[in-house]
mmCIF file with all atom_site columns, C-alpha atoms in Angstrom:
data_model
loop_
_atom_site.group_PDB
_atom_site.id
_atom_site.type_symbol
_atom_site.label_atom_id
_atom_site.label_alt_id
_atom_site.label_comp_id
_atom_site.label_asym_id
_atom_site.label_entity_id
_atom_site.label_seq_id
_atom_site.pdbx_PDB_ins_code
_atom_site.Cartn_x
_atom_site.Cartn_y
_atom_site.Cartn_z
_atom_site.occupancy
_atom_site.B_iso_or_equiv
_atom_site.pdbx_formal_charge
_atom_site.auth_seq_id
_atom_site.auth_comp_id
_atom_site.auth_asym_id
_atom_site.auth_atom_id
_atom_site.pdbx_PDB_model_num
ATOM 1   C CA . UNK H 1 1   ? 70.653 145.618 -111.068 1.00 0.00 ? 1   UNK H CA 1
ATOM 2   C CA . UNK H 1 2   ? 69.808 147.934 -113.968 1.00 0.00 ? 2   UNK H CA 1
ATOM 3   C CA . UNK H 1 3   ? 70.937 145.306 -116.463 1.00 0.00 ? 3   UNK H CA 1
ATOM 4   C CA . UNK H 1 4   ? 68.623 142.780 -114.820 1.00 0.00 ? 4   UNK H CA 1
ATOM 5   C CA . UNK H 1 5   ? 65.643 145.123 -115.333 1.00 0.00 ? 5   UNK H CA 1
ATOM 6   C CA . UNK H 1 6   ? 66.621 145.605 -118.980 1.00 0.00 ? 6   UNK H CA 1
ATOM 7   C CA . UNK H 1 7   ? 66.804 141.821 -119.449 1.00 0.00 ? 7   UNK H CA 1
ATOM 8   C CA . UNK H 1 8   ? 63.337 141.412 -117.935 1.00 0.00 ? 8   UNK H CA 1
ATOM 9   C CA . UNK H 1 9   ? 61.917 144.159 -120.144 1.00 0.00 ? 9   UNK H CA 1
ATOM 10  C CA . UNK H 1 10  ? 63.306 142.488 -123.250 1.00 0.00 ? 10  UNK H CA 1
ATOM 11  C CA . UNK H 1 11  ? 61.051 139.506 -122.560 1.00 0.00 ? 11  UNK H CA 1
ATOM 12  C CA . UNK H 1 12  ? 57.949 141.709 -122.230 1.00 0.00 ? 12  UNK H CA 1
ATOM 13  C CA . UNK H 1 13  ? 55.787 142.470 -125.238 1.00 0.00 ? 13  UNK H CA 1
ATOM 14  C CA . UNK H 1 14  ? 55.400 146.042 -126.404 1.00 0.00 ? 14  UNK H CA 1
ATOM 15  C CA . UNK H 1 15  ? 51.663 145.972 -125.711 1.00 0.00 ? 15  UNK H CA 1
ATOM 16  C CA . UNK H 1 16  ? 52.133 144.911 -122.091 1.00 0.00 ? 16  UNK H CA 1
ATOM 17  C CA . UNK H 1 17  ? 54.873 147.516 -121.638 1.00 0.00 ? 17  UNK H CA 1
ATOM 18  C CA . UNK H 1 18  ? 52.494 150.164 -123.013 1.00 0.00 ? 18  UNK H CA 1
ATOM 19  C CA . UNK H 1 19  ? 49.804 148.999 -120.575 1.00 0.00 ? 19  UNK H CA 1
ATOM 20  C CA . UNK H 1 20  ? 52.259 149.140 -117.679 1.00 0.00 ? 20  UNK H CA 1
ATOM 21  C CA . UNK H 1 21  ? 53.384 152.669 -118.560 1.00 0.00 ? 21  UNK H CA 1
ATOM 22  C CA . UNK H 1 22  ? 49.798 153.848 -119.020 1.00 0.00 ? 22  UNK H CA 1
ATOM 23  C CA . UNK H 1 23  ? 48.940 152.564 -115.544 1.00 0.00 ? 23  UNK H CA 1
ATOM 24  C CA . UNK H 1 24  ? 51.956 154.369 -114.078 1.00 0.00 ? 24  UNK H CA 1
ATOM 25  C CA . UNK H 1 25  ? 50.960 157.544 -115.933 1.00 0.00 ? 25  UNK H CA 1
ATOM 26  C CA . UNK H 1 26  ? 47.406 157.272 -114.631 1.00 0.00 ? 26  UNK H CA 1
ATOM 27  C CA . UNK H 1 27  ? 48.674 156.918 -111.055 1.00 0.00 ? 27  UNK H CA 1
ATOM 28  C CA . UNK H 1 28  ? 50.890 159.978 -111.517 1.00 0.00 ? 28  UNK H CA 1
ATOM 29  C CA . UNK H 1 29  ? 47.937 161.940 -112.904 1.00 0.00 ? 29  UNK H CA 1
ATOM 30  C CA . UNK H 1 30  ? 45.839 160.935 -109.885 1.00 0.00 ? 30  UNK H CA 1
ATOM 31  C CA . UNK H 1 31  ? 48.619 162.050 -107.522 1.00 0.00 ? 31  UNK H CA 1
ATOM 32  C CA . UNK H 1 32  ? 48.919 165.328 -109.398 1.00 0.00 ? 32  UNK H CA 1
ATOM 33  C CA . UNK H 1 33  ? 45.167 165.950 -109.192 1.00 0.00 ? 33  UNK H CA 1
ATOM 34  C CA . UNK H 1 34  ? 45.198 165.218 -105.455 1.00 0.00 ? 34  UNK H CA 1
ATOM 35  C CA . UNK H 1 35  ? 48.090 167.637 -104.940 1.00 0.00 ? 35  UNK H CA 1
ATOM 36  C CA . UNK H 1 36  ? 46.353 170.351 -106.994 1.00 0.00 ? 36  UNK H CA 1
ATOM 37  C CA . UNK H 1 37  ? 43.136 169.838 -105.036 1.00 0.00 ? 37  UNK H CA 1
ATOM 38  C CA . UNK H 1 38  ? 45.057 170.052 -101.781 1.00 0.00 ? 38  UNK H CA 1
ATOM 39  C CA . UNK H 1 39  ? 46.777 173.257 -102.869 1.00 0.00 ? 39  UNK H CA 1
ATOM 40  C CA . UNK H 1 40  ? 43.422 174.864 -103.719 1.00 0.00 ? 40  UNK H CA 1
ATOM 41  C CA . UNK H 1 41  ? 41.384 173.714 -100.724 1.00 0.00 ? 41  UNK H CA 1
ATOM 42  C CA . UNK H 1 42  ? 43.774 173.468 -97.799  1.00 0.00 ? 42  UNK H CA 1
ATOM 43  C CA . UNK H 1 43  ? 45.218 176.383 -95.930  1.00 0.00 ? 43  UNK H CA 1
ATOM 44  C CA . UNK H 1 44  ? 48.932 175.798 -96.239  1.00 0.00 ? 44  UNK H CA 1
ATOM 45  C CA . UNK H 1 45  ? 51.881 177.648 -94.856  1.00 0.00 ? 45  UNK H CA 1
ATOM 46  C CA . UNK H 1 46  ? 54.343 179.096 -97.325  1.00 0.00 ? 46  UNK H CA 1
ATOM 47  C CA . UNK H 1 47  ? 56.781 176.236 -96.713  1.00 0.00 ? 47  UNK H CA 1
ATOM 48  C CA . UNK H 1 48  ? 54.086 173.587 -97.189  1.00 0.00 ? 48  UNK H CA 1
ATOM 49  C CA . UNK H 1 49  ? 52.922 175.297 -100.369 1.00 0.00 ? 49  UNK H CA 1
ATOM 50  C CA . UNK H 1 50  ? 56.477 175.339 -101.746 1.00 0.00 ? 50  UNK H CA 1
ATOM 51  C CA . UNK H 1 51  ? 56.940 171.657 -100.914 1.00 0.00 ? 51  UNK H CA 1
ATOM 52  C CA . UNK H 1 52  ? 53.657 170.858 -102.611 1.00 0.00 ? 52  UNK H CA 1
ATOM 53  C CA . UNK H 1 53  ? 54.683 172.847 -105.690 1.00 0.00 ? 53  UNK H CA 1
ATOM 54  C CA . UNK H 1 54  ? 58.006 170.965 -105.823 1.00 0.00 ? 54  UNK H CA 1
ATOM 55  C CA . UNK H 1 55  ? 56.141 167.671 -105.570 1.00 0.00 ? 55  UNK H CA 1
ATOM 56  C CA . UNK H 1 56  ? 53.795 168.758 -108.364 1.00 0.00 ? 56  UNK H CA 1
ATOM 57  C CA . UNK H 1 57  ? 56.774 169.733 -110.533 1.00 0.00 ? 57  UNK H CA 1
ATOM 58  C CA . UNK H 1 58  ? 58.367 166.319 -109.979 1.00 0.00 ? 58  UNK H CA 1
ATOM 59  C CA . UNK H 1 59  ? 55.123 164.547 -110.832 1.00 0.00 ? 59  UNK H CA 1
ATOM 60  C CA . UNK H 1 60  ? 54.755 166.675 -113.978 1.00 0.00 ? 60  UNK H CA 1
ATOM 61  C CA . UNK H 1 61  ? 58.271 165.694 -115.047 1.00 0.00 ? 61  UNK H CA 1
ATOM 62  C CA . UNK H 1 62  ? 57.417 162.015 -114.513 1.00 0.00 ? 62  UNK H CA 1
ATOM 63  C CA . UNK H 1 63  ? 54.246 162.366 -116.572 1.00 0.00 ? 63  UNK H CA 1
ATOM 64  C CA . UNK H 1 64  ? 56.179 164.030 -119.398 1.00 0.00 ? 64  UNK H CA 1
ATOM 65  C CA . UNK H 1 65  ? 58.836 161.297 -119.291 1.00 0.00 ? 65  UNK H CA 1
ATOM 66  C CA . UNK H 1 66  ? 56.146 158.601 -119.380 1.00 0.00 ? 66  UNK H CA 1
ATOM 67  C CA . UNK H 1 67  ? 54.447 160.376 -122.293 1.00 0.00 ? 67  UNK H CA 1
ATOM 68  C CA . UNK H 1 68  ? 57.717 160.316 -124.248 1.00 0.00 ? 68  UNK H CA 1
ATOM 69  C CA . UNK H 1 69  ? 58.250 156.618 -123.498 1.00 0.00 ? 69  UNK H CA 1
ATOM 70  C CA . UNK H 1 70  ? 54.661 155.848 -124.488 1.00 0.00 ? 70  UNK H CA 1
ATOM 71  C CA . UNK H 1 71  ? 55.050 157.746 -127.755 1.00 0.00 ? 71  UNK H CA 1
ATOM 72  C CA . UNK H 1 72  ? 58.225 155.802 -128.533 1.00 0.00 ? 72  UNK H CA 1
ATOM 73  C CA . UNK H 1 73  ? 56.612 152.445 -127.710 1.00 0.00 ? 73  UNK H CA 1
ATOM 74  C CA . UNK H 1 74  ? 53.487 153.254 -129.699 1.00 0.00 ? 74  UNK H CA 1
ATOM 75  C CA . UNK H 1 75  ? 55.657 154.156 -132.681 1.00 0.00 ? 75  UNK H CA 1
ATOM 76  C CA . UNK H 1 76  ? 57.523 150.880 -132.344 1.00 0.00 ? 76  UNK H CA 1
ATOM 77  C CA . UNK H 1 77  ? 54.220 149.020 -132.020 1.00 0.00 ? 77  UNK H CA 1
ATOM 78  C CA . UNK H 1 78  ? 52.911 150.748 -135.152 1.00 0.00 ? 78  UNK H CA 1
ATOM 79  C CA . UNK H 1 79  ? 56.068 149.828 -137.058 1.00 0.00 ? 79  UNK H CA 1
ATOM 80  C CA . UNK H 1 80  ? 55.753 146.188 -135.977 1.00 0.00 ? 80  UNK H CA 1
ATOM 81  C CA . UNK H 1 81  ? 52.110 146.130 -137.070 1.00 0.00 ? 81  UNK H CA 1
ATOM 82  C CA . UNK H 1 82  ? 52.990 147.507 -140.508 1.00 0.00 ? 82  UNK H CA 1
ATOM 83  C CA . UNK H 1 83  ? 55.744 144.905 -140.825 1.00 0.00 ? 83  UNK H CA 1
ATOM 84  C CA . UNK H 1 84  ? 53.308 142.129 -139.872 1.00 0.00 ? 84  UNK H CA 1
ATOM 85  C CA . UNK H 1 85  ? 50.739 143.302 -142.407 1.00 0.00 ? 85  UNK H CA 1
ATOM 86  C CA . UNK H 1 86  ? 53.419 143.514 -145.082 1.00 0.00 ? 86  UNK H CA 1
ATOM 87  C CA . UNK H 1 87  ? 54.594 139.957 -144.341 1.00 0.00 ? 87  UNK H CA 1
ATOM 88  C CA . UNK H 1 88  ? 51.015 138.698 -144.405 1.00 0.00 ? 88  UNK H CA 1
ATOM 89  C CA . UNK H 1 89  ? 50.423 140.405 -147.746 1.00 0.00 ? 89  UNK H CA 1
ATOM 90  C CA . UNK H 1 90  ? 53.610 138.951 -149.225 1.00 0.00 ? 90  UNK H CA 1
ATOM 91  C CA . UNK H 1 91  ? 52.675 135.492 -147.935 1.00 0.00 ? 91  UNK H CA 1
ATOM 92  C CA . UNK H 1 92  ? 49.209 135.774 -149.446 1.00 0.00 ? 92  UNK H CA 1
ATOM 93  C CA . UNK H 1 93  ? 50.717 136.931 -152.736 1.00 0.00 ? 93  UNK H CA 1
ATOM 94  C CA . UNK H 1 94  ? 53.126 133.975 -152.828 1.00 0.00 ? 94  UNK H CA 1
ATOM 95  C CA . UNK H 1 95  ? 50.300 131.593 -152.007 1.00 0.00 ? 95  UNK H CA 1
ATOM 96  C CA . UNK H 1 96  ? 48.214 133.003 -154.821 1.00 0.00 ? 96  UNK H CA 1
ATOM 97  C CA . UNK H 1 97  ? 51.071 132.963 -157.342 1.00 0.00 ? 97  UNK H CA 1
ATOM 98  C CA . UNK H 1 98  ? 52.400 129.485 -156.551 1.00 0.00 ? 98  UNK H CA 1
ATOM 99  C CA . UNK H 1 99  ? 49.396 127.467 -155.420 1.00 0.00 ? 99  UNK H CA 1
ATOM 100 C CA . UNK H 1 100 ? 46.206 129.079 -156.620 1.00 0.00 ? 100 UNK H CA 1
ATOM 101 C CA . UNK H 1 101 ? 47.673 129.874 -160.009 1.00 0.00 ? 101 UNK H CA 1
ATOM 102 C CA . UNK H 1 102 ? 48.803 126.233 -160.504 1.00 0.00 ? 102 UNK H CA 1
ATOM 103 C CA . UNK H 1 103 ? 45.200 125.016 -160.371 1.00 0.00 ? 103 UNK H CA 1
ATOM 104 C CA . UNK H 1 104 ? 44.287 127.218 -163.329 1.00 0.00 ? 104 UNK H CA 1
ATOM 105 C CA . UNK H 1 105 ? 46.756 125.540 -165.720 1.00 0.00 ? 105 UNK H CA 1
#
């Protein structure tokens, strides 16, 4: 099952994967804000407060994990962009040298 998910992710562009992770991160942030609001406003028993704190810790860990994945994907996206610009520049240089320069002679 895990290999199937990896295969599906290979077919997804980096930009769409970044969008997907940002949406997941936003949902986690919303859940964290709701839990923090609940902990401040509601009168909770000690057990409920501990459960809420555990839930908040888990959500924080998820957010940190998503942040790391996003940083990695953004770095990969940046590297791909630089590679694309370099290839475009080389192509333009070859075009200039071989085609535009021929017209001058």
